[in-house]
Amino acid sequence: MPRVVFGQEDRDRYTLRQVAELRLVFVFECRNCRKVSEVDVLGLIERYGASATVGEIRDKARCRICKKRTAEVLMRQPGSRKDFGWWPRPPRATR
């Protein structure tokens, strides 16, 4: 399995097709209230198309709790254990 390396700018340029092909776990974390929501990548592809970028999806994401549009995108490689394999950090790691 190839190791996925993202740069801060690279993460927003990835398309949903690339995320699905790499089988990454795709999670939104609200920067305001820290609500974590796992997102179905195939559902996003059906809704926005395979060529939509992670940055475009992040801009559209809204928190269900506080209703703010301050989503942080976190991704994890499949098969990783616990807090390992997350990029750029595990969920709720800033607390």
mmCIF file of N, CA and C in Angstrom:
data_model
loop_
_atom_site.group_PDB
_atom_site.id
_atom_site.type_symbol
_atom_site.label_atom_id
_atom_site.label_comp_id
_atom_site.label_asym_id
_atom_site.label_seq_id
_atom_site.Cartn_x
_atom_site.Cartn_y
_atom_site.Cartn_z
ATOM 1 N N MET A 1 0.849 -1.179 0.000
ATOM 2 C CA MET A 1 0.000 0.000 0.000
ATOM 3 C C MET A 1 0.895 1.244 0.000
ATOM 4 N N PRO A 2 0.708 2.157 -0.942
ATOM 5 C CA PRO A 2 1.556 3.344 -1.005
ATOM 6 C C PRO A 2 1.278 4.287 0.158
ATOM 7 N N ARG A 3 2.329 4.927 0.628
ATOM 8 C CA ARG A 3 2.183 5.906 1.706
ATOM 9 C C ARG A 3 1.698 7.207 1.090
ATOM 10 N N VAL A 4 0.653 7.772 1.676
ATOM 11 C CA VAL A 4 0.074 9.013 1.172
ATOM 12 C C VAL A 4 0.709 10.177 1.908
ATOM 13 N N VAL A 5 1.237 11.120 1.161
ATOM 14 C CA VAL A 5 1.846 12.296 1.765
ATOM 15 C C VAL A 5 1.157 13.527 1.186
ATOM 16 N N PHE A 6 0.576 14.317 2.047
ATOM 17 C CA PHE A 6 -0.112 15.521 1.633
ATOM 18 C C PHE A 6 0.630 16.733 2.153
ATOM 19 N N GLY A 7 0.687 17.761 1.345
ATOM 20 C CA GLY A 7 1.110 19.058 1.826
ATOM 21 C C GLY A 7 -0.142 19.856 2.148
ATOM 22 N N GLN A 8 -0.011 20.938 2.876
ATOM 23 C CA GLN A 8 -1.174 21.732 3.253
ATOM 24 C C GLN A 8 -1.965 22.176 2.028
ATOM 25 N N GLU A 9 -1.275 22.634 0.984
ATOM 26 C CA GLU A 9 -1.960 23.079 -0.223
ATOM 27 C C GLU A 9 -2.424 21.899 -1.070
ATOM 28 N N ASP A 10 -1.685 20.807 -1.036
ATOM 29 C CA ASP A 10 -2.024 19.632 -1.840
ATOM 30 C C ASP A 10 -3.348 19.019 -1.423
ATOM 31 N N ARG A 11 -3.645 19.051 -0.147
ATOM 32 C CA ARG A 11 -4.866 18.422 0.359
ATOM 33 C C ARG A 11 -6.102 19.009 -0.315
ATOM 34 N N ASP A 12 -6.157 20.305 -0.491
ATOM 35 C CA ASP A 12 -7.319 20.939 -1.104
ATOM 36 C C ASP A 12 -7.398 20.683 -2.605
ATOM 37 N N ARG A 13 -6.303 20.276 -3.229
ATOM 38 C CA ARG A 13 -6.299 20.030 -4.674
ATOM 39 C C ARG A 13 -6.678 18.606 -5.043
ATOM 40 N N TYR A 14 -6.692 17.707 -4.084
ATOM 41 C CA TYR A 14 -7.071 16.330 -4.384
ATOM 42 C C TYR A 14 -8.527 16.285 -4.827
ATOM 43 N N THR A 15 -8.809 15.474 -5.831
ATOM 44 C CA THR A 15 -10.193 15.309 -6.274
ATOM 45 C C THR A 15 -10.834 14.181 -5.467
ATOM 46 N N LEU A 16 -12.145 14.163 -5.483
ATOM 47 C CA LEU A 16 -12.855 13.096 -4.787
ATOM 48 C C LEU A 16 -12.535 11.736 -5.402
ATOM 49 N N ARG A 17 -12.273 11.713 -6.699
ATOM 50 C CA ARG A 17 -11.878 10.467 -7.360
ATOM 51 C C ARG A 17 -10.573 9.930 -6.764
ATOM 52 N N GLN A 18 -9.600 10.809 -6.556
ATOM 53 C CA GLN A 18 -8.329 10.382 -5.977
ATOM 54 C C GLN A 18 -8.503 9.878 -4.547
ATOM 55 N N VAL A 19 -9.336 10.561 -3.778
ATOM 56 C CA VAL A 19 -9.600 10.135 -2.397
ATOM 57 C C VAL A 19 -10.258 8.755 -2.392
ATOM 58 N N ALA A 20 -11.205 8.535 -3.305
ATOM 59 C CA ALA A 20 -11.888 7.237 -3.377
ATOM 60 C C ALA A 20 -10.934 6.143 -3.845
ATOM 61 N N GLU A 21 -10.082 6.434 -4.818
ATOM 62 C CA GLU A 21 -9.141 5.437 -5.321
ATOM 63 C C GLU A 21 -8.132 5.022 -4.255
ATOM 64 N N LEU A 22 -7.727 5.975 -3.404
ATOM 65 C CA LEU A 22 -6.791 5.674 -2.318
ATOM 66 C C LEU A 22 -7.493 5.061 -1.107
ATOM 67 N N ARG A 23 -8.839 5.022 -1.161
ATOM 68 C CA ARG A 23 -9.678 4.486 -0.085
ATOM 69 C C ARG A 23 -9.403 5.160 1.253
ATOM 70 N N LEU A 24 -9.238 6.471 1.218
ATOM 71 C CA LEU A 24 -8.986 7.228 2.441
ATOM 72 C C LEU A 24 -10.275 7.426 3.221
ATOM 73 N N VAL A 25 -10.173 7.416 4.536
ATOM 74 C CA VAL A 25 -11.289 7.782 5.398
ATOM 75 C C VAL A 25 -11.301 9.306 5.425
ATOM 76 N N PHE A 26 -12.452 9.885 5.176
ATOM 77 C CA PHE A 26 -12.616 11.328 4.988
ATOM 78 C C PHE A 26 -13.470 11.842 6.137
ATOM 79 N N VAL A 27 -12.935 12.755 6.948
ATOM 80 C CA VAL A 27 -13.617 13.240 8.143
ATOM 81 C C VAL A 27 -13.584 14.764 8.161
ATOM 82 N N PHE A 28 -14.717 15.365 8.550
ATOM 83 C CA PHE A 28 -14.760 16.802 8.799
ATOM 84 C C PHE A 28 -14.737 17.028 10.298
ATOM 85 N N GLU A 29 -13.950 18.005 10.749
ATOM 86 C CA GLU A 29 -13.959 18.414 12.147
ATOM 87 C C GLU A 29 -14.223 19.907 12.188
ATOM 88 N N CYS A 30 -15.236 20.308 12.943
ATOM 89 C CA CYS A 30 -15.570 21.721 13.077
ATOM 90 C C CYS A 30 -14.503 22.398 13.928
ATOM 91 N N ARG A 31 -13.925 23.478 13.437
ATOM 92 C CA ARG A 31 -12.916 24.199 14.206
ATOM 93 C C ARG A 31 -13.529 24.996 15.350
ATOM 94 N N ASN A 32 -14.830 25.203 15.311
ATOM 95 C CA ASN A 32 -15.504 25.966 16.354
ATOM 96 C C ASN A 32 -15.885 25.085 17.547
ATOM 97 N N CYS A 33 -16.665 24.018 17.304
ATOM 98 C CA CYS A 33 -17.179 23.195 18.409
ATOM 99 C C CYS A 33 -16.532 21.815 18.496
ATOM 100 N N ARG A 34 -15.649 21.475 17.561
ATOM 101 C CA ARG A 34 -14.914 20.209 17.518
ATOM 102 C C ARG A 34 -15.769 18.984 17.224
ATOM 103 N N LYS A 35 -16.932 19.162 16.642
ATOM 104 C CA LYS A 35 -17.782 18.046 16.216
ATOM 105 C C LYS A 35 -17.070 17.324 15.078
ATOM 106 N N VAL A 36 -16.998 16.002 15.160
ATOM 107 C CA VAL A 36 -16.338 15.188 14.144
ATOM 108 C C VAL A 36 -17.387 14.378 13.400
ATOM 109 N N SER A 37 -17.341 14.425 12.061
ATOM 110 C CA SER A 37 -18.294 13.695 11.232
ATOM 111 C C SER A 37 -17.557 12.978 10.114
ATOM 112 N N GLU A 38 -17.717 11.662 10.043
ATOM 113 C CA GLU A 38 -17.146 10.908 8.937
ATOM 114 C C GLU A 38 -18.057 11.071 7.735
ATOM 115 N N VAL A 39 -17.465 11.231 6.576
ATOM 116 C CA VAL A 39 -18.216 11.514 5.362
ATOM 117 C C VAL A 39 -18.054 10.366 4.379
ATOM 118 N N ASP A 40 -19.134 10.001 3.718
ATOM 119 C CA ASP A 40 -19.115 8.970 2.686
ATOM 120 C C ASP A 40 -18.630 9.596 1.381
ATOM 121 N N VAL A 41 -17.452 9.198 0.946
ATOM 122 C CA VAL A 41 -16.858 9.776 -0.261
ATOM 123 C C VAL A 41 -17.691 9.450 -1.495
ATOM 124 N N LEU A 42 -18.220 8.245 -1.581
ATOM 125 C CA LEU A 42 -19.032 7.883 -2.748
ATOM 126 C C LEU A 42 -20.316 8.709 -2.806
ATOM 127 N N GLY A 43 -20.881 9.038 -1.666
ATOM 128 C CA GLY A 43 -22.052 9.917 -1.624
ATOM 129 C C GLY A 43 -21.710 11.319 -2.112
ATOM 130 N N LEU A 44 -20.524 11.799 -1.739
ATOM 131 C CA LEU A 44 -20.089 13.113 -2.221
ATOM 132 C C LEU A 44 -19.866 13.098 -3.728
ATOM 133 N N ILE A 45 -19.335 11.991 -4.246
ATOM 134 C CA ILE A 45 -19.120 11.879 -5.692
ATOM 135 C C ILE A 45 -20.456 11.904 -6.427
ATOM 136 N N GLU A 46 -21.451 11.215 -5.893
ATOM 137 C CA GLU A 46 -22.776 11.244 -6.526
ATOM 138 C C GLU A 46 -23.354 12.650 -6.536
ATOM 139 N N ARG A 47 -23.118 13.384 -5.472
ATOM 140 C CA ARG A 47 -23.715 14.714 -5.335
ATOM 141 C C ARG A 47 -22.963 15.801 -6.103
ATOM 142 N N TYR A 48 -21.616 15.777 -6.020
ATOM 143 C CA TYR A 48 -20.820 16.864 -6.600
ATOM 144 C C TYR A 48 -19.980 16.466 -7.808
ATOM 145 N N GLY A 49 -19.859 15.175 -8.077
ATOM 146 C CA GLY A 49 -19.048 14.715 -9.200
ATOM 147 C C GLY A 49 -17.653 14.324 -8.762
ATOM 148 N N ALA A 50 -17.037 13.447 -9.532
ATOM 149 C CA ALA A 50 -15.721 12.913 -9.177
ATOM 150 C C ALA A 50 -14.604 13.934 -9.329
ATOM 151 N N SER A 51 -14.831 14.987 -10.103
ATOM 152 C CA SER A 51 -13.776 15.980 -10.315
ATOM 153 C C SER A 51 -13.812 17.118 -9.286
ATOM 154 N N ALA A 52 -14.759 17.090 -8.356
ATOM 155 C CA ALA A 52 -14.805 18.105 -7.295
ATOM 156 C C ALA A 52 -13.592 17.926 -6.390
ATOM 157 N N THR A 53 -13.019 19.023 -5.953
ATOM 158 C CA THR A 53 -11.833 18.957 -5.113
ATOM 159 C C THR A 53 -12.208 18.969 -3.634
ATOM 160 N N VAL A 54 -11.262 18.524 -2.822
ATOM 161 C CA VAL A 54 -11.470 18.518 -1.374
ATOM 162 C C VAL A 54 -11.686 19.946 -0.871
ATOM 163 N N GLY A 55 -10.992 20.912 -1.441
ATOM 164 C CA GLY A 55 -11.165 22.314 -1.045
ATOM 165 C C GLY A 55 -12.564 22.825 -1.321
ATOM 166 N N GLU A 56 -13.134 22.453 -2.462
ATOM 167 C CA GLU A 56 -14.503 22.868 -2.787
ATOM 168 C C GLU A 56 -15.503 22.264 -1.811
ATOM 169 N N ILE A 57 -15.318 21.004 -1.471
ATOM 170 C CA ILE A 57 -16.213 20.323 -0.541
ATOM 171 C C ILE A 57 -16.069 20.928 0.860
ATOM 172 N N ARG A 58 -14.846 21.230 1.263
ATOM 173 C CA ARG A 58 -14.606 21.832 2.583
ATOM 174 C C ARG A 58 -15.317 23.166 2.706
ATOM 175 N N ASP A 59 -15.304 23.949 1.645
ATOM 176 C CA ASP A 59 -15.973 25.257 1.672
ATOM 177 C C ASP A 59 -17.483 25.135 1.793
ATOM 178 N N LYS A 60 -18.053 24.018 1.337
ATOM 179 C CA LYS A 60 -19.503 23.820 1.391
ATOM 180 C C LYS A 60 -19.962 23.162 2.687
ATOM 181 N N ALA A 61 -19.041 22.577 3.433
ATOM 182 C CA ALA A 61 -19.403 21.820 4.639
ATOM 183 C C ALA A 61 -19.871 22.763 5.743
ATOM 184 N N ARG A 62 -20.930 22.347 6.427
ATOM 185 C CA ARG A 62 -21.479 23.120 7.532
ATOM 186 C C ARG A 62 -21.677 22.196 8.729
ATOM 187 N N CYS A 63 -21.322 22.663 9.921
ATOM 188 C CA CYS A 63 -21.458 21.873 11.142
ATOM 189 C C CYS A 63 -22.932 21.710 11.502
ATOM 190 N N ARG A 64 -23.295 20.502 11.895
ATOM 191 C CA ARG A 64 -24.680 20.238 12.284
ATOM 192 C C ARG A 64 -25.007 20.795 13.667
ATOM 193 N N ILE A 65 -24.006 21.012 14.483
ATOM 194 C CA ILE A 65 -24.222 21.493 15.845
ATOM 195 C C ILE A 65 -24.272 23.023 15.894
ATOM 196 N N CYS A 66 -23.194 23.676 15.477
ATOM 197 C CA CYS A 66 -23.115 25.140 15.611
ATOM 198 C C CYS A 66 -23.451 25.886 14.325
ATOM 199 N N LYS A 67 -23.647 25.160 13.215
ATOM 200 C CA LYS A 67 -24.047 25.724 11.912
ATOM 201 C C LYS A 67 -22.982 26.607 11.259
ATOM 202 N N LYS A 68 -21.748 26.548 11.712
ATOM 203 C CA LYS A 68 -20.668 27.353 11.116
ATOM 204 C C LYS A 68 -20.019 26.587 9.976
ATOM 205 N N ARG A 69 -19.408 27.329 9.079
ATOM 206 C CA ARG A 69 -18.694 26.744 7.935
ATOM 207 C C ARG A 69 -17.194 26.786 8.191
ATOM 208 N N THR A 70 -16.775 26.172 9.260
ATOM 209 C CA THR A 70 -15.363 26.181 9.637
ATOM 210 C C THR A 70 -14.803 24.768 9.682
ATOM 211 N N ALA A 71 -15.021 24.004 8.641
ATOM 212 C CA ALA A 71 -14.618 22.593 8.626
ATOM 213 C C ALA A 71 -13.129 22.456 8.363
ATOM 214 N N GLU A 72 -12.543 21.517 9.055
ATOM 215 C CA GLU A 72 -11.171 21.085 8.813
ATOM 216 C C GLU A 72 -11.273 19.675 8.254
ATOM 217 N N VAL A 73 -10.572 19.389 7.178
ATOM 218 C CA VAL A 73 -10.617 18.066 6.563
ATOM 219 C C VAL A 73 -9.479 17.230 7.132
ATOM 220 N N LEU A 74 -9.837 16.073 7.671
ATOM 221 C CA LEU A 74 -8.863 15.115 8.172
ATOM 222 C C LEU A 74 -9.016 13.836 7.374
ATOM 223 N N MET A 75 -7.896 13.208 7.046
ATOM 224 C CA MET A 75 -7.936 11.974 6.275
ATOM 225 C C MET A 75 -7.064 10.926 6.953
ATOM 226 N N ARG A 76 -7.453 9.662 6.760
ATOM 227 C CA ARG A 76 -6.709 8.562 7.364
ATOM 228 C C ARG A 76 -6.553 7.458 6.346
ATOM 229 N N GLN A 77 -5.389 6.850 6.359
ATOM 230 C CA GLN A 77 -5.143 5.723 5.475
ATOM 231 C C GLN A 77 -5.897 4.506 5.985
ATOM 232 N N PRO A 78 -6.419 3.693 5.089
ATOM 233 C CA PRO A 78 -7.125 2.488 5.529
ATOM 234 C C PRO A 78 -6.170 1.516 6.212
ATOM 235 N N GLY A 79 -6.682 0.828 7.205
ATOM 236 C CA GLY A 79 -5.872 -0.151 7.910
ATOM 237 C C GLY A 79 -5.020 0.430 9.018
ATOM 238 N N SER A 80 -5.064 1.733 9.224
ATOM 239 C CA SER A 80 -4.286 2.352 10.296
ATOM 240 C C SER A 80 -4.948 2.070 11.634
ATOM 241 N N ARG A 81 -4.148 1.957 12.665
ATOM 242 C CA ARG A 81 -4.670 1.677 13.990
ATOM 243 C C ARG A 81 -4.806 2.963 14.800
ATOM 244 N N LYS A 82 -5.906 3.077 15.493
ATOM 245 C CA LYS A 82 -6.197 4.165 16.425
ATOM 246 C C LYS A 82 -5.860 5.531 15.852
ATOM 247 N N ASP A 83 -4.907 6.221 16.483
ATOM 248 C CA ASP A 83 -4.589 7.591 16.077
ATOM 249 C C ASP A 83 -3.452 7.658 15.058
ATOM 250 N N PHE A 84 -3.023 6.533 14.537
ATOM 251 C CA PHE A 84 -1.949 6.532 13.556
ATOM 252 C C PHE A 84 -2.535 6.605 12.148
ATOM 253 N N GLY A 85 -1.802 7.221 11.244
ATOM 254 C CA GLY A 85 -2.229 7.279 9.855
ATOM 255 C C GLY A 85 -3.099 8.472 9.505
ATOM 256 N N TRP A 86 -3.422 9.326 10.465
ATOM 257 C CA TRP A 86 -4.237 10.519 10.181
ATOM 258 C C TRP A 86 -3.356 11.611 9.614
ATOM 259 N N TRP A 87 -3.933 12.405 8.723
ATOM 260 C CA TRP A 87 -3.232 13.579 8.233
ATOM 261 C C TRP A 87 -4.207 14.739 8.216
ATOM 262 N N PRO A 88 -3.907 15.891 8.644
ATOM 263 C CA PRO A 88 -2.636 16.316 9.208
ATOM 264 C C PRO A 88 -2.484 15.974 10.681
ATOM 265 N N ARG A 89 -3.559 15.562 11.332
ATOM 266 C CA ARG A 89 -3.519 15.190 12.748
ATOM 267 C C ARG A 89 -4.761 14.357 13.053
ATOM 268 N N PRO A 90 -4.748 13.631 14.169
ATOM 269 C CA PRO A 90 -5.964 12.885 14.538
ATOM 270 C C PRO A 90 -7.093 13.824 14.958
ATOM 271 N N PRO A 91 -8.332 13.375 14.892
ATOM 272 C CA PRO A 91 -9.445 14.208 15.366
ATOM 273 C C PRO A 91 -9.298 14.549 16.843
ATOM 274 N N ARG A 92 -9.699 15.747 17.174
ATOM 275 C CA ARG A 92 -9.681 16.262 18.547
ATOM 276 C C ARG A 92 -8.283 16.276 19.157
ATOM 277 N N ALA A 93 -7.261 16.348 18.347
ATOM 278 C CA ALA A 93 -5.887 16.342 18.858
ATOM 279 C C ALA A 93 -5.456 17.696 19.412
ATOM 280 N N THR A 94 -6.237 18.711 19.193
ATOM 281 C CA THR A 94 -5.851 20.046 19.665
ATOM 282 C C THR A 94 -6.371 20.336 21.063
ATOM 283 N N ARG A 95 -7.127 19.425 21.648
ATOM 284 C CA ARG A 95 -7.657 19.649 22.993
ATOM 285 C C ARG A 95 -6.667 19.280 24.039
#
